[in-house]
């Protein structure tokens, strides 16, 4: 997966900006156009969107679509494990970034020297999938098309969930890196260069930042309370809270929510969710701790969590 993600990341240098009317948000929604052309006609679901689109080798793009479709198909029947469900969400994010279009089965890529670097790595991985090696199929186990780290999978899973949540709140999804705030250090040494939330949602008057934390903090808080936690856990959780609150400085919108998303552990059918509200001048800031199952066992469970998060993030919930 890392190889395909790296390929897409490098190819974004050749993206062009396109504008089209879509039924689901992508990129930046052109709200003035929407009000002028669609709102008055009652066509609220037609959204004029401006977004970066690939302007690269169409055959390479087609093979990426085929590869992702094959991986998605293989994993769809194996969603009984956390890893499979998280990988499935990671594929959905890549498919979203690629967009619809023609697909083509990749040719075998066992011949060195035809490409180099990230392109060769990605082509080799797609060749493994086409030949049913490793996680791309069941014929043999000599391919390693995936590079799995739990915290990265959790971040990808949360980003996919937040993207699906966007239309429920009438907001636009922002992926990692689409919003960042540079830190301009004076003197030496310097520290980290920017604040970069994992993902978020935006509208003209409101922003929601979501940071994925692959930790048991919310489960431990639910079971033992703040005083029942070890000092090490309290220190780590305190650092997460300070990070989340730092994201509130990224914008000056009237309403800002900053969410720490934690995996629900064990048999938590209804993960814990809680909100702290702060007011400062014309702004209202809410700090949210929210649990989420790491993967969904059924469409109904996914829908239940989308509904619960929508209710949690409703502006009236903090009044």
Tab-separated table of C-alpha atoms in Angstrom:
chain	number	residue	atom	x	y	z
A	1	UNK	CA	0.000	0.000	0.000
A	2	UNK	CA	2.804	2.392	0.821
A	3	UNK	CA	4.155	1.963	-2.713
A	4	UNK	CA	0.843	2.899	-4.319
A	5	UNK	CA	0.392	5.816	-1.935
A	6	UNK	CA	3.903	7.053	-2.756
A	7	UNK	CA	3.151	6.806	-6.483
A	8	UNK	CA	0.013	8.873	-6.084
A	9	UNK	CA	1.838	11.396	-3.902
A	10	UNK	CA	4.573	11.949	-6.495
A	11	UNK	CA	2.102	12.062	-9.361
A	12	UNK	CA	0.203	14.877	-7.665
A	13	UNK	CA	2.979	17.164	-8.854
A	14	UNK	CA	1.394	16.774	-12.294
A	15	UNK	CA	-2.200	17.380	-11.235
A	16	UNK	CA	-4.375	19.946	-12.980
A	17	UNK	CA	-7.314	21.765	-11.425
A	18	UNK	CA	-10.737	20.776	-12.716
A	19	UNK	CA	-14.258	21.985	-11.936
A	20	UNK	CA	-17.327	19.793	-12.316
A	21	UNK	CA	-20.759	19.293	-10.781
A	22	UNK	CA	-20.803	16.271	-8.450
A	23	UNK	CA	-23.291	14.540	-6.181
A	24	UNK	CA	-20.676	14.144	-3.430
A	25	UNK	CA	-18.131	16.786	-2.357
A	26	UNK	CA	-14.617	16.606	-3.716
A	27	UNK	CA	-11.900	19.168	-3.193
A	28	UNK	CA	-13.365	22.667	-2.762
A	29	UNK	CA	-17.105	23.237	-3.107
A	30	UNK	CA	-17.804	26.465	-5.029
A	31	UNK	CA	-20.567	27.731	-2.760
A	32	UNK	CA	-21.264	30.993	-4.676
A	33	UNK	CA	-21.859	28.974	-7.860
A	34	UNK	CA	-23.993	26.525	-5.921
A	35	UNK	CA	-26.196	29.341	-4.571
A	36	UNK	CA	-26.547	31.017	-7.984
A	37	UNK	CA	-27.087	27.951	-10.164
A	38	UNK	CA	-28.354	25.070	-8.043
A	39	UNK	CA	-29.927	26.386	-4.831
A	40	UNK	CA	-32.576	28.411	-6.595
A	41	UNK	CA	-33.571	25.406	-8.704
A	42	UNK	CA	-33.957	23.197	-5.657
A	43	UNK	CA	-31.069	21.011	-6.818
A	44	UNK	CA	-29.292	21.067	-3.483
A	45	UNK	CA	-27.495	17.785	-4.084
A	46	UNK	CA	-25.594	19.073	-7.166
A	47	UNK	CA	-22.305	20.503	-5.921
A	48	UNK	CA	-19.904	22.442	-8.191
A	49	UNK	CA	-16.476	21.282	-7.023
A	50	UNK	CA	-12.959	22.347	-7.898
A	51	UNK	CA	-10.346	19.678	-7.281
A	52	UNK	CA	-6.928	18.488	-8.455
A	53	UNK	CA	-7.132	15.770	-11.087
A	54	UNK	CA	-4.467	13.535	-12.546
A	55	UNK	CA	-2.886	14.629	-15.799
A	56	UNK	CA	-0.360	11.820	-16.138
A	57	UNK	CA	0.153	8.621	-18.098
A	58	UNK	CA	-3.417	7.313	-18.598
A	59	UNK	CA	-2.206	3.704	-18.819
A	60	UNK	CA	-0.461	3.979	-15.455
A	61	UNK	CA	-3.576	5.496	-13.897
A	62	UNK	CA	-5.696	2.723	-15.398
A	63	UNK	CA	-3.469	0.029	-13.881
A	64	UNK	CA	-3.703	1.710	-10.471
A	65	UNK	CA	-7.512	1.631	-10.693
A	66	UNK	CA	-7.454	-2.057	-11.633
A	67	UNK	CA	-5.074	-2.896	-8.796
A	68	UNK	CA	-7.120	-1.082	-6.163
A	69	UNK	CA	-10.344	-2.650	-7.433
A	70	UNK	CA	-8.785	-6.103	-7.176
A	71	UNK	CA	-7.490	-5.496	-3.655
A	72	UNK	CA	-10.858	-4.108	-2.583
A	73	UNK	CA	-12.608	-7.161	-4.016
A	74	UNK	CA	-10.259	-9.574	-2.235
A	75	UNK	CA	-10.575	-7.800	1.106
A	76	UNK	CA	-14.372	-7.422	0.933
A	77	UNK	CA	-14.784	-11.093	1.872
A	78	UNK	CA	-12.273	-10.909	4.746
A	79	UNK	CA	-13.549	-8.040	6.864
A	80	UNK	CA	-13.679	-10.108	10.036
A	81	UNK	CA	-10.252	-8.861	11.172
A	82	UNK	CA	-9.216	-5.369	12.237
A	83	UNK	CA	-6.289	-5.315	9.815
A	84	UNK	CA	-8.447	-6.256	6.819
A	85	UNK	CA	-11.074	-3.659	7.669
A	86	UNK	CA	-8.442	-0.939	8.139
A	87	UNK	CA	-6.738	-1.837	4.841
A	88	UNK	CA	-10.136	-1.758	3.157
A	89	UNK	CA	-10.641	1.836	4.342
A	90	UNK	CA	-7.142	2.744	3.163
A	91	UNK	CA	-8.022	1.469	-0.326
A	92	UNK	CA	-11.224	3.507	-0.324
A	93	UNK	CA	-9.212	6.668	0.336
A	94	UNK	CA	-6.888	5.930	-2.577
A	95	UNK	CA	-9.858	5.228	-4.854
A	96	UNK	CA	-11.377	8.531	-3.814
A	97	UNK	CA	-8.172	10.375	-4.712
A	98	UNK	CA	-7.898	8.648	-8.101
A	99	UNK	CA	-11.509	9.206	-9.087
A	100	UNK	CA	-13.499	7.196	-11.643
A	101	UNK	CA	-12.181	6.171	-15.039
A	102	UNK	CA	-10.862	3.351	-17.174
A	103	UNK	CA	-8.998	0.444	-15.587
A	104	UNK	CA	-6.485	-2.003	-17.080
A	105	UNK	CA	-4.792	-5.112	-15.712
A	106	UNK	CA	-1.092	-4.350	-15.106
A	107	UNK	CA	1.574	-6.308	-16.929
A	108	UNK	CA	3.984	-8.474	-14.894
A	109	UNK	CA	6.865	-6.385	-13.542
A	110	UNK	CA	9.745	-8.726	-12.775
A	111	UNK	CA	12.172	-7.076	-15.197
A	112	UNK	CA	14.672	-4.741	-13.498
A	113	UNK	CA	15.911	-1.594	-15.131
A	114	UNK	CA	12.713	-0.473	-16.892
A	115	UNK	CA	11.989	2.134	-14.210
A	116	UNK	CA	13.568	3.298	-10.986
A	117	UNK	CA	12.671	4.609	-7.553
A	118	UNK	CA	9.046	5.036	-6.481
A	119	UNK	CA	7.707	4.245	-9.978
A	120	UNK	CA	9.504	0.887	-10.145
A	121	UNK	CA	8.385	0.008	-6.610
A	122	UNK	CA	4.736	0.763	-7.420
A	123	UNK	CA	4.818	-1.114	-10.719
A	124	UNK	CA	6.358	-4.128	-9.022
A	125	UNK	CA	3.657	-4.104	-6.338
A	126	UNK	CA	0.900	-3.859	-8.966
A	127	UNK	CA	2.517	-6.740	-10.829
A	128	UNK	CA	2.404	-8.822	-7.644
A	129	UNK	CA	-1.320	-8.172	-7.324
A	130	UNK	CA	-1.958	-9.054	-10.972
A	131	UNK	CA	-0.059	-12.326	-10.536
A	132	UNK	CA	-1.951	-13.122	-7.315
A	133	UNK	CA	1.072	-12.972	-5.048
A	134	UNK	CA	1.054	-12.088	-1.365
A	135	UNK	CA	-2.008	-10.161	-0.177
A	136	UNK	CA	-2.934	-9.580	-3.816
A	137	UNK	CA	-4.104	-13.186	-4.087
A	138	UNK	CA	-3.876	-16.676	-2.649
A	139	UNK	CA	-1.614	-18.429	-5.163
A	140	UNK	CA	1.695	-17.762	-3.393
A	141	UNK	CA	3.230	-15.666	-0.642
A	142	UNK	CA	6.371	-14.329	-2.333
A	143	UNK	CA	5.093	-10.785	-2.787
A	144	UNK	CA	4.870	-8.017	-0.208
A	145	UNK	CA	2.453	-5.515	-1.722
A	146	UNK	CA	1.614	-4.081	1.725
A	147	UNK	CA	3.577	-2.330	4.429
A	148	UNK	CA	1.291	-2.232	7.441
A	149	UNK	CA	1.680	-0.139	10.594
A	150	UNK	CA	-1.265	-0.004	12.979
A	151	UNK	CA	-1.121	3.732	13.684
A	152	UNK	CA	-1.003	4.550	9.955
A	153	UNK	CA	-3.942	2.233	9.304
A	154	UNK	CA	-5.890	3.912	12.090
A	155	UNK	CA	-5.200	7.365	10.635
A	156	UNK	CA	-6.347	6.204	7.189
A	157	UNK	CA	-9.449	4.564	8.646
A	158	UNK	CA	-10.427	7.698	10.597
A	159	UNK	CA	-9.823	9.912	7.538
A	160	UNK	CA	-12.102	7.688	5.447
A	161	UNK	CA	-14.815	7.814	8.115
A	162	UNK	CA	-14.580	11.610	8.446
A	163	UNK	CA	-14.805	11.963	4.661
A	164	UNK	CA	-18.053	9.943	4.708
A	165	UNK	CA	-19.305	12.084	7.599
A	166	UNK	CA	-18.886	15.357	5.672
A	167	UNK	CA	-22.246	15.374	3.818
A	168	UNK	CA	-24.118	14.538	7.043
A	169	UNK	CA	-22.916	17.851	8.496
A	170	UNK	CA	-23.049	19.863	5.257
A	171	UNK	CA	-19.297	20.404	5.325
A	172	UNK	CA	-16.318	19.793	3.030
A	173	UNK	CA	-13.694	17.161	3.852
A	174	UNK	CA	-10.011	18.101	4.075
A	175	UNK	CA	-7.369	15.379	3.997
A	176	UNK	CA	-4.016	15.381	5.736
A	177	UNK	CA	-1.767	18.204	4.580
A	178	UNK	CA	-4.533	20.241	2.935
A	179	UNK	CA	-4.453	22.581	5.936
A	180	UNK	CA	-1.272	23.455	7.789
A	181	UNK	CA	0.131	26.368	9.722
A	182	UNK	CA	3.828	27.113	9.417
A	183	UNK	CA	5.801	27.757	12.600
A	184	UNK	CA	8.296	30.546	11.995
A	185	UNK	CA	11.089	30.072	14.506
A	186	UNK	CA	13.417	32.888	15.471
A	187	UNK	CA	16.936	31.764	16.292
A	188	UNK	CA	18.332	28.277	16.797
A	189	UNK	CA	17.550	25.521	17.448
A	190	UNK	CA	14.163	25.197	15.765
A	191	UNK	CA	11.550	22.534	16.358
A	192	UNK	CA	8.747	21.075	14.200
A	193	UNK	CA	7.978	23.137	11.132
A	194	UNK	CA	4.178	23.146	10.994
A	195	UNK	CA	0.904	22.166	12.639
A	196	UNK	CA	-0.777	19.585	10.372
A	197	UNK	CA	-4.051	17.970	11.513
A	198	UNK	CA	-4.741	14.422	10.332
A	199	UNK	CA	-8.052	15.362	8.711
A	200	UNK	CA	-10.963	17.755	9.118
A	201	UNK	CA	-14.213	19.278	7.897
A	202	UNK	CA	-14.820	22.874	6.864
A	203	UNK	CA	-17.627	25.297	6.105
A	204	UNK	CA	-17.657	29.123	5.961
A	205	UNK	CA	-18.534	29.538	9.653
A	206	UNK	CA	-17.177	26.326	11.102
A	207	UNK	CA	-14.213	23.955	11.169
A	208	UNK	CA	-13.781	20.525	12.732
A	209	UNK	CA	-10.250	19.147	13.164
A	210	UNK	CA	-9.890	15.417	13.760
A	211	UNK	CA	-6.683	13.836	15.019
A	212	UNK	CA	-6.477	10.028	15.058
A	213	UNK	CA	-4.844	8.577	18.179
A	214	UNK	CA	-4.122	4.854	18.198
A	215	UNK	CA	-4.186	4.678	21.997
A	216	UNK	CA	-6.396	3.210	24.720
A	217	UNK	CA	-6.847	6.523	26.536
A	218	UNK	CA	-10.606	6.889	26.047
A	219	UNK	CA	-11.305	3.295	27.095
A	220	UNK	CA	-9.123	3.699	30.190
A	221	UNK	CA	-10.827	6.981	31.089
A	222	UNK	CA	-14.228	5.314	30.776
A	223	UNK	CA	-13.207	2.450	33.046
A	224	UNK	CA	-11.049	4.142	35.673
A	225	UNK	CA	-11.602	7.895	35.417
A	226	UNK	CA	-8.859	10.521	35.405
A	227	UNK	CA	-7.658	9.789	38.937
A	228	UNK	CA	-7.473	6.072	38.197
A	229	UNK	CA	-4.981	6.460	35.345
A	230	UNK	CA	-1.256	6.023	35.799
A	231	UNK	CA	0.873	9.150	35.739
A	232	UNK	CA	2.414	8.069	32.416
A	233	UNK	CA	-0.988	7.718	30.752
A	234	UNK	CA	-2.154	11.060	32.146
A	235	UNK	CA	0.982	12.782	30.830
A	236	UNK	CA	0.512	11.246	27.365
A	237	UNK	CA	-3.173	12.152	27.284
A	238	UNK	CA	-2.434	15.674	28.480
A	239	UNK	CA	-0.005	16.094	25.567
A	240	UNK	CA	-2.723	14.913	23.135
A	241	UNK	CA	-5.172	17.472	24.550
A	242	UNK	CA	-2.631	20.278	24.171
A	243	UNK	CA	-1.977	19.225	20.570
A	244	UNK	CA	-5.694	19.204	19.783
A	245	UNK	CA	-6.149	22.636	21.330
A	246	UNK	CA	-3.209	23.989	19.311
A	247	UNK	CA	-5.193	23.215	16.138
A	248	UNK	CA	-7.842	25.740	17.206
A	249	UNK	CA	-5.330	28.485	16.319
A	250	UNK	CA	-5.284	27.424	12.659
A	251	UNK	CA	-8.457	29.353	11.820
A	252	UNK	CA	-10.563	32.165	13.254
A	253	UNK	CA	-13.971	30.674	12.490
A	254	UNK	CA	-16.885	31.312	14.808
A	255	UNK	CA	-17.260	27.631	15.712
A	256	UNK	CA	-14.290	25.283	16.058
A	257	UNK	CA	-14.355	21.658	17.162
A	258	UNK	CA	-11.136	19.723	17.695
A	259	UNK	CA	-11.645	15.973	17.990
A	260	UNK	CA	-9.359	13.251	19.311
A	261	UNK	CA	-10.517	9.973	17.727
A	262	UNK	CA	-9.637	6.815	19.683
A	263	UNK	CA	-10.230	3.149	18.771
A	264	UNK	CA	-12.972	1.403	20.709
A	265	UNK	CA	-11.459	-1.649	22.410
A	266	UNK	CA	-12.921	-4.960	23.465
A	267	UNK	CA	-16.712	-5.242	23.311
A	268	UNK	CA	-17.523	-1.536	23.258
A	269	UNK	CA	-20.718	-1.541	21.203
A	270	UNK	CA	-21.328	2.128	22.013
A	271	UNK	CA	-17.910	3.816	22.303
A	272	UNK	CA	-17.521	6.668	24.758
A	273	UNK	CA	-17.952	10.245	23.516
A	274	UNK	CA	-17.618	13.455	25.510
A	275	UNK	CA	-17.324	17.224	24.901
A	276	UNK	CA	-15.750	20.127	26.774
A	277	UNK	CA	-16.887	23.616	25.670
A	278	UNK	CA	-14.817	26.811	25.891
A	279	UNK	CA	-15.854	30.331	24.886
A	280	UNK	CA	-13.484	33.164	24.013
A	281	UNK	CA	-14.871	36.436	22.683
A	282	UNK	CA	-16.806	35.776	19.496
A	283	UNK	CA	-15.527	32.201	19.217
A	284	UNK	CA	-16.764	28.941	20.674
A	285	UNK	CA	-14.296	26.067	20.863
A	286	UNK	CA	-15.199	22.497	21.747
A	287	UNK	CA	-12.750	19.748	22.661
A	288	UNK	CA	-14.193	16.350	21.756
A	289	UNK	CA	-13.093	12.843	22.752
A	290	UNK	CA	-14.763	10.265	20.522
A	291	UNK	CA	-14.461	6.504	20.166
A	292	UNK	CA	-14.776	4.598	16.922
A	293	UNK	CA	-14.671	0.856	16.173
A	294	UNK	CA	-11.514	-0.023	14.232
A	295	UNK	CA	-13.378	-1.287	11.165
A	296	UNK	CA	-17.090	-1.992	10.779
A	297	UNK	CA	-18.587	-5.468	10.811
A	298	UNK	CA	-21.633	-4.443	8.807
A	299	UNK	CA	-23.079	-1.471	6.865
A	300	UNK	CA	-25.586	-0.960	9.681
A	301	UNK	CA	-22.795	-0.524	12.240
A	302	UNK	CA	-21.114	2.030	9.983
A	303	UNK	CA	-24.396	3.907	9.589
A	304	UNK	CA	-24.946	3.829	13.348
A	305	UNK	CA	-21.542	5.430	13.963
A	306	UNK	CA	-22.089	8.077	11.287
A	307	UNK	CA	-25.376	8.961	12.992
A	308	UNK	CA	-23.798	9.058	16.451
A	309	UNK	CA	-20.938	11.291	15.303
A	310	UNK	CA	-23.370	13.582	13.473
A	311	UNK	CA	-25.388	14.005	16.674
A	312	UNK	CA	-22.218	14.448	18.725
A	313	UNK	CA	-20.921	17.219	16.465
A	314	UNK	CA	-24.255	18.974	16.063
A	315	UNK	CA	-23.678	22.568	17.223
A	316	UNK	CA	-26.682	22.368	19.509
A	317	UNK	CA	-25.089	19.566	21.554
A	318	UNK	CA	-22.873	22.023	23.416
A	319	UNK	CA	-25.615	24.533	24.214
